[in-house]
Amino acid sequence: MKKIDTCGMSCPQPVLMAKKGLEQSPEGVEVIVDNTTAKTNVERFLISAGCAVSVEDHGELTILKGKKA
Amino acid sequence: MEGKKGIIISGSVVGAIAVLLVYLGNPANMGFCIACFVRDIAGGLGLHRAGVVQYLRPEVMGLVLGAFIMATKNKEFQAKGGSSPTTRFVLSVVVMIGALVFLGCPLRMILRLGGGDLNAIFAIAGFVAGIFVGVFFLDKGFNLQRNYKQPKYDGYVFPALNVGLFILLLAAPAFLFFSESGPGAARAPIWIALAAGLIVGGLSQKSRLCMVGGTRDMILFKDNYLFLGFLSILVVSFILNMAFGFFDLGFEGQPVAHTNGLWNFLGMTLVGWASVLLGGCPLRQLILAGEGNSDSAVSVFGMLVGGAIAHNFGLAASPAGPTLNGQIAVGICALILLAISWKNSEFLIKNKG
């Protein structure tokens, strides 16, 4: 699964990066985000792209794993 | 679904408060206008001398502090910055020049339409066209590079400045400028305007309400979340304008507006394009600055300077229409945007090199 680090990137870059990642690795992506806006936006995008999403909290960072069903 | 309810409620409250502020004294169709209000603040501080648009608008201080309080409460306050601040400053000057050729930021554009001002249709068309241009460059890899964590107190500086600005307004020392006629003299009572800003600032922080984000996300991701906020503002302001008898359908004689469709279109094209590059509309910049983002604080300073430039150089339009200087400035600004878009689009640069 492709890993994408979006830390420090502001709206809408994290979602664009997730979108591009999903195009390159259609089975799923792992996206690291560092703020709530990016977290909710990326999560919403992955769900709408047909992924099952799991969320892991690591303090300031959150890892979103989106796997295509 | 919870999220969609949230943005619809936020948009509706913004639309309702905007009309109430007009009822309580703000200029017509200008319950909120970030570009106009920041320009008024520039005038109030004496950065420009256009006598009819000078006032320290407490709505702006409220928006910033509302966002600050909400972000702190939800542990979302993060001091960060360093993502091409100078470029953001210039982009914000461009946003202001475009907005003042049309006479309104994206938020006021919707409120104008909600009040029956059909000139806003040309502006919306231009705004959407500008967003398409911005999205084209996003697809080509446009970004302003990452930001970095900053010392926590750096994030407090911008909210603190707004507290200071509000104290200045209350103290009203003689060195400030307050319009005695014109839009700058049309004001809702200070404490109500502050409270309106606080509520809208808090809601906008929580819901991420953004005028440019609505259309951008529809184009990029077919995501209608933010667009629902945009629509809610329009619907509620329309209904309340009808209820209060403010609704006046037409092109001619609209308040703080001109009827030149071409320049309404082109002014807002600049705003849409530059706002996509900035990552958010003027309202969103105020909210992010309240959340501790110093790049957005720099954007607000750019808007302040842009507002001053727009009036000092005779670029801002008036109800009589756009000025020649304004039209030339729109052309120059488009070239600046093209250069910034090109040079920050990774795929365009790589292909060349």
CSV table of C-alpha atoms in Angstrom, one decimal:
chain,number,residue,atom,x,y,z
A,1,MET,CA,0.0,0.0,0.0
A,2,LYS,CA,1.4,3.4,-1.0
A,3,LYS,CA,2.3,5.7,1.9
A,4,ILE,CA,1.6,9.4,1.5
A,5,ASP,CA,2.9,12.1,4.0
A,6,THR,CA,0.8,15.2,3.8
A,7,CYS,CA,2.3,16.9,6.9
A,8,GLY,CA,2.5,20.7,6.5
A,9,MET,CA,0.5,20.8,3.3
A,10,SER,CA,-2.5,23.0,3.4
A,11,CYS,CA,-5.9,22.6,1.8
A,12,PRO,CA,-6.6,21.1,-0.8
A,13,GLN,CA,-3.1,19.5,-1.2
A,14,PRO,CA,-3.7,16.5,1.2
A,15,VAL,CA,-6.8,15.4,-0.8
A,16,LEU,CA,-5.0,15.9,-4.1
A,17,MET,CA,-2.1,13.9,-2.9
A,18,ALA,CA,-4.4,11.1,-1.7
A,19,LYS,CA,-6.2,11.2,-5.1
A,20,LYS,CA,-3.0,10.9,-7.0
A,21,GLY,CA,-1.8,8.1,-4.7
A,22,LEU,CA,-5.0,6.2,-5.2
A,23,GLU,CA,-4.5,6.5,-9.0
A,24,GLN,CA,-1.0,5.0,-8.7
A,25,SER,CA,-1.9,2.4,-6.2
A,26,PRO,CA,-5.6,1.4,-6.8
A,27,GLU,CA,-5.7,-1.2,-4.1
A,28,GLY,CA,-5.4,1.4,-1.3
A,29,VAL,CA,-3.3,4.2,0.3
A,30,GLU,CA,-2.0,5.1,3.7
A,31,VAL,CA,-2.2,8.9,4.3
A,32,ILE,CA,-0.5,10.7,7.2
A,33,VAL,CA,-2.2,14.0,8.1
A,34,ASP,CA,-1.3,16.6,10.8
A,35,ASN,CA,-4.5,18.6,11.2
A,36,THR,CA,-8.2,18.0,11.6
A,37,THR,CA,-9.2,19.7,8.3
A,38,ALA,CA,-7.0,17.4,6.3
A,39,LYS,CA,-8.1,14.4,8.3
A,40,THR,CA,-11.8,15.0,7.6
A,41,ASN,CA,-11.3,16.0,4.0
A,42,VAL,CA,-9.1,13.0,3.2
A,43,GLU,CA,-11.4,10.6,5.0
A,44,ARG,CA,-14.4,12.0,3.1
A,45,PHE,CA,-12.5,11.6,-0.2
A,46,LEU,CA,-11.4,8.0,0.5
A,47,ILE,CA,-14.9,7.0,1.4
A,48,SER,CA,-16.3,8.6,-1.7
A,49,ALA,CA,-13.7,6.8,-3.8
A,50,GLY,CA,-15.0,3.5,-2.5
A,51,CYS,CA,-12.5,2.7,0.2
A,52,ALA,CA,-13.0,1.2,3.6
A,53,VAL,CA,-11.2,3.7,5.9
A,54,SER,CA,-9.5,3.0,9.3
A,55,VAL,CA,-8.2,5.8,11.4
A,56,GLU,CA,-5.2,5.6,13.8
A,57,ASP,CA,-4.4,8.5,16.1
A,58,HIS,CA,-0.8,9.1,17.0
A,59,GLY,CA,-0.9,12.3,19.0
A,60,GLU,CA,-0.4,15.2,16.5
A,61,LEU,CA,-0.5,12.9,13.6
A,62,THR,CA,-3.3,10.7,12.2
A,63,ILE,CA,-2.8,7.8,9.8
A,64,LEU,CA,-5.8,7.1,7.5
A,65,LYS,CA,-5.7,3.7,5.8
A,66,GLY,CA,-8.0,3.4,2.8
A,67,LYS,CA,-8.5,0.0,1.3
A,68,LYS,CA,-10.5,-0.7,-1.8
A,69,ALA,CA,-13.1,-3.3,-1.1
B,1,MET,CA,-24.5,13.2,7.2
B,2,GLU,CA,-23.7,14.9,10.5
B,3,GLY,CA,-21.0,16.9,8.7
B,4,LYS,CA,-23.4,18.0,5.9
B,5,LYS,CA,-25.9,19.2,8.5
B,6,GLY,CA,-23.2,21.2,10.1
B,7,ILE,CA,-22.2,23.1,7.0
B,8,ILE,CA,-25.8,23.7,6.0
B,9,ILE,CA,-26.5,25.2,9.5
B,10,SER,CA,-23.3,27.3,9.4
B,11,GLY,CA,-24.2,28.7,6.0
B,12,SER,CA,-27.8,29.4,7.0
B,13,VAL,CA,-26.6,31.2,10.2
B,14,VAL,CA,-24.1,33.3,8.1
B,15,GLY,CA,-26.9,34.2,5.6
B,16,ALA,CA,-29.3,35.1,8.4
B,17,ILE,CA,-26.8,37.2,10.5
B,18,ALA,CA,-25.7,39.0,7.3
B,19,VAL,CA,-29.2,40.2,6.6
B,20,LEU,CA,-29.7,41.1,10.3
B,21,LEU,CA,-26.6,43.2,10.2
B,22,VAL,CA,-28.0,45.2,7.3
B,23,TYR,CA,-31.2,45.7,9.2
B,24,LEU,CA,-29.1,47.0,12.2
B,25,GLY,CA,-27.2,49.5,10.1
B,26,ASN,CA,-24.6,47.9,7.8
B,27,PRO,CA,-24.6,48.9,4.1
B,28,ALA,CA,-27.2,47.2,1.9
B,29,ASN,CA,-26.2,43.6,0.8
B,30,MET,CA,-23.1,44.1,3.0
B,31,GLY,CA,-23.9,42.3,6.2
B,32,PHE,CA,-20.5,40.7,5.6
B,33,CYS,CA,-17.9,41.5,3.0
B,34,ILE,CA,-14.4,40.6,4.0
B,35,ALA,CA,-12.8,42.6,1.2
B,36,CYS,CA,-14.9,45.7,2.0
B,37,PHE,CA,-14.4,45.4,5.7
B,38,VAL,CA,-10.6,45.0,5.5
B,39,ARG,CA,-10.5,47.9,3.1
B,40,ASP,CA,-12.5,49.9,5.7
B,41,ILE,CA,-10.0,49.0,8.4
B,42,ALA,CA,-7.2,50.1,6.1
B,43,GLY,CA,-9.0,53.4,5.8
B,44,GLY,CA,-9.7,53.7,9.5
B,45,LEU,CA,-6.0,53.3,10.2
B,46,GLY,CA,-5.3,56.0,7.6
B,47,LEU,CA,-3.6,53.7,5.1
B,48,HIS,CA,-5.8,55.2,2.4
B,49,ARG,CA,-7.8,58.5,2.4
B,50,ALA,CA,-11.0,57.5,0.6
B,51,GLY,CA,-13.3,59.3,3.1
B,52,VAL,CA,-16.4,57.2,2.5
B,53,VAL,CA,-14.8,53.8,3.4
B,54,GLN,CA,-13.0,54.3,6.7
B,55,TYR,CA,-14.0,52.4,9.8
B,56,LEU,CA,-12.6,49.7,12.1
B,57,ARG,CA,-15.2,46.9,11.3
B,58,PRO,CA,-15.7,44.9,14.5
B,59,GLU,CA,-17.1,42.0,12.5
B,60,VAL,CA,-13.5,41.3,11.3
B,61,MET,CA,-12.1,41.2,14.9
B,62,GLY,CA,-15.1,39.0,15.8
B,63,LEU,CA,-14.4,36.5,13.0
B,64,VAL,CA,-10.8,36.1,14.0
B,65,LEU,CA,-11.4,35.8,17.7
B,66,GLY,CA,-14.4,33.5,17.2
B,67,ALA,CA,-12.2,31.2,15.2
B,68,PHE,CA,-9.5,31.5,17.8
B,69,ILE,CA,-11.8,30.6,20.6
B,70,MET,CA,-13.4,27.7,18.7
B,71,ALA,CA,-10.0,26.3,17.6
B,72,THR,CA,-8.6,26.5,21.1
B,73,LYS,CA,-11.7,24.8,22.6
B,74,ASN,CA,-11.5,21.9,20.1
B,75,LYS,CA,-7.7,21.7,20.5
B,76,GLU,CA,-7.2,22.6,16.8
B,77,PHE,CA,-5.2,25.7,17.5
B,78,GLN,CA,-1.8,25.1,15.8
B,79,ALA,CA,0.9,27.8,15.3
B,80,LYS,CA,2.3,27.1,11.9
B,81,GLY,CA,3.6,28.9,8.9
B,82,GLY,CA,6.4,29.3,6.3
B,83,SER,CA,4.6,28.2,3.2
B,84,SER,CA,5.7,30.8,0.7
B,85,PRO,CA,4.6,33.8,2.8
B,86,THR,CA,5.7,36.5,0.4
B,87,THR,CA,3.9,34.8,-2.5
B,88,ARG,CA,0.8,34.6,-0.4
B,89,PHE,CA,1.1,38.3,0.4
B,90,VAL,CA,1.1,39.2,-3.3
B,91,LEU,CA,-1.8,36.8,-4.1
B,92,SER,CA,-3.8,38.5,-1.4
B,93,VAL,CA,-3.1,42.0,-2.8
B,94,VAL,CA,-4.4,40.6,-6.2
B,95,VAL,CA,-7.5,39.2,-4.5
B,96,MET,CA,-8.3,42.6,-3.0
B,97,ILE,CA,-7.8,44.5,-6.3
B,98,GLY,CA,-10.1,42.0,-8.1
B,99,ALA,CA,-12.7,42.2,-5.3
B,100,LEU,CA,-12.7,46.0,-5.3
B,101,VAL,CA,-13.1,46.1,-9.1
B,102,PHE,CA,-16.3,44.1,-8.6
B,103,LEU,CA,-17.1,45.6,-5.2
B,104,GLY,CA,-17.3,42.6,-2.9
B,105,CYS,CA,-15.5,39.5,-1.8
B,106,PRO,CA,-17.0,36.0,-2.7
B,107,LEU,CA,-19.2,36.2,0.4
B,108,ARG,CA,-20.7,39.5,-0.5
B,109,MET,CA,-21.1,38.3,-4.1
B,110,ILE,CA,-23.5,35.7,-2.8
B,111,LEU,CA,-25.2,38.2,-0.5
B,112,ARG,CA,-25.7,40.6,-3.4
B,113,LEU,CA,-27.4,37.9,-5.4
B,114,GLY,CA,-29.5,37.0,-2.4
B,115,GLY,CA,-30.6,40.6,-2.3
B,116,GLY,CA,-31.6,40.6,-6.0
B,117,ASP,CA,-28.5,42.3,-7.4
B,118,LEU,CA,-28.2,40.5,-10.8
B,119,ASN,CA,-24.8,42.0,-11.5
B,120,ALA,CA,-23.6,39.3,-9.2
B,121,ILE,CA,-24.4,36.7,-11.9
B,122,PHE,CA,-21.5,38.1,-14.0
B,123,ALA,CA,-19.3,38.0,-11.0
B,124,ILE,CA,-20.2,34.4,-10.2
B,125,ALA,CA,-19.5,33.4,-13.8
B,126,GLY,CA,-16.1,35.1,-13.5
B,127,PHE,CA,-15.4,33.6,-10.1
B,128,VAL,CA,-16.1,30.1,-11.4
B,129,ALA,CA,-14.0,30.7,-14.5
B,130,GLY,CA,-11.1,31.9,-12.2
B,131,ILE,CA,-11.5,28.7,-10.1
B,132,PHE,CA,-11.2,26.6,-13.2
B,133,VAL,CA,-8.0,28.3,-14.1
B,134,GLY,CA,-6.7,27.8,-10.6
B,135,VAL,CA,-7.7,24.1,-10.6
B,136,PHE,CA,-5.9,23.7,-14.0
B,137,PHE,CA,-2.7,24.6,-12.3
B,138,LEU,CA,-3.5,22.5,-9.2
B,139,ASP,CA,-3.7,19.6,-11.7
B,140,LYS,CA,-0.3,20.6,-13.0
B,141,GLY,CA,1.1,20.2,-9.5
B,142,PHE,CA,0.7,23.8,-8.2
B,143,ASN,CA,1.5,24.2,-4.5
B,144,LEU,CA,3.2,26.7,-2.3
B,145,GLN,CA,5.2,24.0,-0.4
B,146,ARG,CA,4.7,22.9,3.1
B,147,ASN,CA,4.4,24.9,6.3
B,148,TYR,CA,6.3,24.2,9.6
B,149,LYS,CA,5.5,24.3,13.2
B,150,GLN,CA,6.0,27.8,14.8
B,151,PRO,CA,6.4,28.8,18.4
B,152,LYS,CA,3.0,28.8,20.0
B,153,TYR,CA,3.1,32.5,20.9
B,154,ASP,CA,3.6,33.3,17.2
B,155,GLY,CA,0.1,32.0,16.7
B,156,TYR,CA,-1.3,34.2,19.4
B,157,VAL,CA,0.0,37.4,17.9
B,158,PHE,CA,-2.7,37.8,15.2
B,159,PRO,CA,-5.6,37.2,17.6
B,160,ALA,CA,-4.0,39.6,20.0
B,161,LEU,CA,-3.6,42.3,17.3
B,162,ASN,CA,-7.4,42.0,16.7
B,163,VAL,CA,-8.1,42.5,20.4
B,164,GLY,CA,-5.9,45.6,20.2
B,165,LEU,CA,-7.8,46.8,17.1
B,166,PHE,CA,-11.1,46.4,19.0
B,167,ILE,CA,-9.8,48.4,21.9
B,168,LEU,CA,-8.7,51.1,19.5
B,169,LEU,CA,-12.2,51.1,18.1
B,170,LEU,CA,-13.7,51.6,21.5
B,171,ALA,CA,-11.2,54.2,22.5
B,172,ALA,CA,-11.6,56.0,19.1
B,173,PRO,CA,-8.5,58.2,19.4
B,174,ALA,CA,-8.5,61.3,17.1
B,175,PHE,CA,-5.8,59.8,14.8
B,176,LEU,CA,-8.2,57.2,13.5
B,177,PHE,CA,-10.5,57.9,10.5
B,178,PHE,CA,-14.2,57.2,10.7
B,179,SER,CA,-16.4,58.0,7.6
B,180,GLU,CA,-19.1,60.5,8.2
B,181,SER,CA,-21.0,59.5,5.0
B,182,GLY,CA,-21.1,56.6,2.5
B,183,PRO,CA,-20.7,52.9,3.2
B,184,GLY,CA,-18.1,53.5,5.9
B,185,ALA,CA,-20.7,55.4,7.9
B,186,ALA,CA,-23.3,52.6,7.7
B,187,ARG,CA,-22.6,50.5,10.8
B,188,ALA,CA,-24.4,48.0,13.0
B,189,PRO,CA,-23.8,48.8,16.7
B,190,ILE,CA,-20.3,47.9,17.8
B,191,TRP,CA,-21.1,45.1,20.3
B,192,ILE,CA,-23.7,43.5,18.0
B,193,ALA,CA,-21.2,43.5,15.1
B,194,LEU,CA,-18.5,42.0,17.3
B,195,ALA,CA,-21.0,39.3,18.5
B,196,ALA,CA,-22.0,38.6,14.9
B,197,GLY,CA,-18.4,38.1,13.9
B,198,LEU,CA,-17.7,35.8,16.9
B,199,ILE,CA,-20.6,33.5,16.1
B,200,VAL,CA,-19.8,33.4,12.4
B,201,GLY,CA,-16.1,33.0,13.1
B,202,GLY,CA,-16.7,30.1,15.4
B,203,LEU,CA,-19.1,28.3,13.0
B,204,SER,CA,-16.8,28.9,10.1
B,205,GLN,CA,-13.9,27.5,12.0
B,206,LYS,CA,-15.9,24.4,12.9
B,207,SER,CA,-17.4,23.8,9.5
B,208,ARG,CA,-14.4,25.0,7.4
B,209,LEU,CA,-16.9,27.2,5.4
B,210,CYS,CA,-15.1,28.6,2.3
B,211,MET,CA,-16.6,30.2,-0.7
B,212,VAL,CA,-13.9,29.2,-3.2
B,213,GLY,CA,-13.6,25.7,-1.7
B,214,GLY,CA,-17.2,24.9,-2.6
B,215,THR,CA,-16.7,25.2,-6.3
B,216,ARG,CA,-13.1,24.0,-6.3
B,217,ASP,CA,-14.0,20.7,-4.5
B,218,MET,CA,-17.0,20.2,-6.9
B,219,ILE,CA,-14.6,20.4,-9.9
B,220,LEU,CA,-11.7,18.5,-8.3
B,221,PHE,CA,-13.4,15.7,-6.3
B,222,LYS,CA,-17.1,16.0,-7.1
B,223,ASP,CA,-17.4,16.8,-3.4
B,224,ASN,CA,-20.4,19.0,-2.6
B,225,TYR,CA,-19.7,19.5,1.2
B,226,LEU,CA,-18.5,23.1,1.0
B,227,PHE,CA,-20.8,24.0,-1.9
B,228,LEU,CA,-23.8,23.3,0.4
B,229,GLY,CA,-22.5,26.1,2.7
B,230,PHE,CA,-22.4,28.5,-0.3
B,231,LEU,CA,-26.0,27.5,-1.3
B,232,SER,CA,-27.3,27.8,2.2
B,233,ILE,CA,-26.0,31.4,2.5
B,234,LEU,CA,-27.8,32.2,-0.8
B,235,VAL,CA,-31.1,30.6,0.1
B,236,VAL,CA,-31.4,32.0,3.6
B,237,SER,CA,-30.2,35.5,2.6
B,238,PHE,CA,-32.8,35.5,-0.2
B,239,ILE,CA,-35.6,34.5,2.1
B,240,LEU,CA,-34.7,37.0,4.8
B,241,ASN,CA,-34.2,39.8,2.3
B,242,MET,CA,-37.7,39.1,1.0
B,243,ALA,CA,-39.1,39.0,4.6
B,244,PHE,CA,-37.4,42.4,5.5
B,245,GLY,CA,-38.4,44.0,2.3
B,246,PHE,CA,-34.8,44.5,1.2
B,247,PHE,CA,-35.1,42.3,-1.9
B,248,ASP,CA,-34.8,44.4,-5.1
B,249,LEU,CA,-34.4,42.4,-8.3
B,250,GLY,CA,-32.5,44.0,-11.2
B,251,PHE,CA,-29.2,45.4,-12.5
B,252,GLU,CA,-29.6,49.2,-12.1
B,253,GLY,CA,-29.3,51.2,-8.9
B,254,GLN,CA,-28.1,48.3,-6.8
B,255,PRO,CA,-26.4,49.4,-3.5
B,256,VAL,CA,-22.6,49.7,-3.6
B,257,ALA,CA,-22.4,48.1,-7.0
B,258,HIS,CA,-21.9,49.0,-10.7
B,259,THR,CA,-23.5,47.5,-13.8
B,260,ASN,CA,-20.4,46.8,-15.9
B,261,GLY,CA,-20.7,43.1,-16.5
B,262,LEU,CA,-17.4,42.6,-18.2
B,263,TRP,CA,-15.4,44.1,-15.3
B,264,ASN,CA,-17.6,42.4,-12.7
B,265,PHE,CA,-16.7,39.2,-14.4
B,266,LEU,CA,-12.9,39.9,-14.8
B,267,GLY,CA,-12.6,41.2,-11.2
B,268,MET,CA,-14.0,38.1,-9.8
B,269,THR,CA,-12.0,35.9,-12.2
B,270,LEU,CA,-8.9,37.2,-10.4
B,271,VAL,CA,-10.4,36.6,-7.0
B,272,GLY,CA,-11.4,33.0,-7.9
B,273,TRP,CA,-8.0,32.2,-9.5
B,274,ALA,CA,-5.9,33.8,-6.7
B,275,SER,CA,-8.1,32.3,-4.0
B,276,VAL,CA,-7.6,28.8,-5.3
B,277,LEU,CA,-3.8,29.4,-5.3
B,278,LEU,CA,-4.1,30.6,-1.7
B,279,GLY,CA,-6.2,27.6,-0.6
B,280,GLY,CA,-9.2,29.6,0.5
B,281,CYS,CA,-11.4,32.7,0.1
B,282,PRO,CA,-10.8,35.9,2.2
B,283,LEU,CA,-13.2,34.7,4.9
B,284,ARG,CA,-11.2,31.5,5.2
B,285,GLN,CA,-7.9,33.4,5.5
B,286,LEU,CA,-9.3,35.3,8.5
B,287,ILE,CA,-10.4,32.1,10.1
B,288,LEU,CA,-7.1,30.2,9.5
B,289,ALA,CA,-5.2,33.2,10.9
B,290,GLY,CA,-7.3,33.0,14.0
B,291,GLU,CA,-6.3,29.2,14.2
B,292,GLY,CA,-2.7,30.2,14.4
B,293,ASN,CA,-1.7,30.0,10.8
B,294,SER,CA,0.8,32.7,10.1
B,295,ASP,CA,0.7,32.2,6.4
B,296,SER,CA,-3.0,33.3,6.5
B,297,ALA,CA,-2.1,36.2,8.8
B,298,VAL,CA,0.3,37.3,6.1
B,299,SER,CA,-2.5,37.0,3.6
B,300,VAL,CA,-4.7,39.2,5.7
B,301,PHE,CA,-1.9,41.8,5.9
B,302,GLY,CA,-1.7,41.5,2.1
B,303,MET,CA,-5.4,42.2,1.9
B,304,LEU,CA,-5.0,45.3,4.2
B,305,VAL,CA,-2.2,46.6,1.9
B,306,GLY,CA,-4.2,45.6,-1.2
B,307,GLY,CA,-7.2,47.6,0.1
B,308,ALA,CA,-5.0,50.6,0.6
B,309,ILE,CA,-3.4,50.3,-2.8
B,310,ALA,CA,-6.7,49.9,-4.5
B,311,HIS,CA,-7.9,53.3,-3.2
B,312,ASN,CA,-4.6,55.2,-3.2
B,313,PHE,CA,-4.0,54.2,-6.9
B,314,GLY,CA,-7.6,54.7,-8.0
B,315,LEU,CA,-8.1,51.0,-8.8
B,316,ALA,CA,-11.3,50.4,-6.9
B,317,ALA,CA,-14.5,50.7,-8.7
B,318,SER,CA,-17.4,52.9,-7.6
B,319,PRO,CA,-21.1,52.8,-8.3
B,320,ALA,CA,-20.2,54.8,-11.5
B,321,GLY,CA,-18.2,51.8,-12.7
B,322,PRO,CA,-14.6,50.6,-12.9
B,323,THR,CA,-11.8,53.0,-13.4
B,324,LEU,CA,-9.2,52.9,-16.2
B,325,ASN,CA,-6.5,52.4,-13.6
B,326,GLY,CA,-8.5,49.5,-12.2
B,327,GLN,CA,-8.8,47.9,-15.6
B,328,ILE,CA,-5.1,48.2,-16.2
B,329,ALA,CA,-4.4,46.7,-12.8
B,330,VAL,CA,-6.6,43.7,-13.5
B,331,GLY,CA,-4.4,43.0,-16.6
B,332,ILE,CA,-1.2,43.4,-14.6
B,333,CYS,CA,-2.6,41.2,-11.8
B,334,ALA,CA,-3.5,38.5,-14.3
B,335,LEU,CA,0.1,38.4,-15.5
B,336,ILE,CA,1.3,38.2,-11.9
B,337,LEU,CA,-1.0,35.2,-11.3
B,338,LEU,CA,0.1,33.5,-14.5
B,339,ALA,CA,3.8,33.8,-13.4
B,340,ILE,CA,3.1,32.6,-9.8
B,341,SER,CA,0.9,29.7,-11.1
B,342,TRP,CA,3.5,28.7,-13.7
B,343,LYS,CA,6.5,28.8,-11.4
B,344,ASN,CA,4.9,26.9,-8.6
B,345,SER,CA,3.4,24.1,-10.8
B,346,GLU,CA,5.8,21.2,-10.3
B,347,PHE,CA,4.9,19.3,-13.5
B,348,LEU,CA,5.2,22.3,-15.8
B,349,ILE,CA,8.6,23.2,-14.4
B,350,LYS,CA,9.8,19.5,-14.6
B,351,ASN,CA,8.7,19.2,-18.2
B,352,LYS,CA,10.6,22.3,-19.1
B,353,GLY,CA,13.8,21.3,-17.2
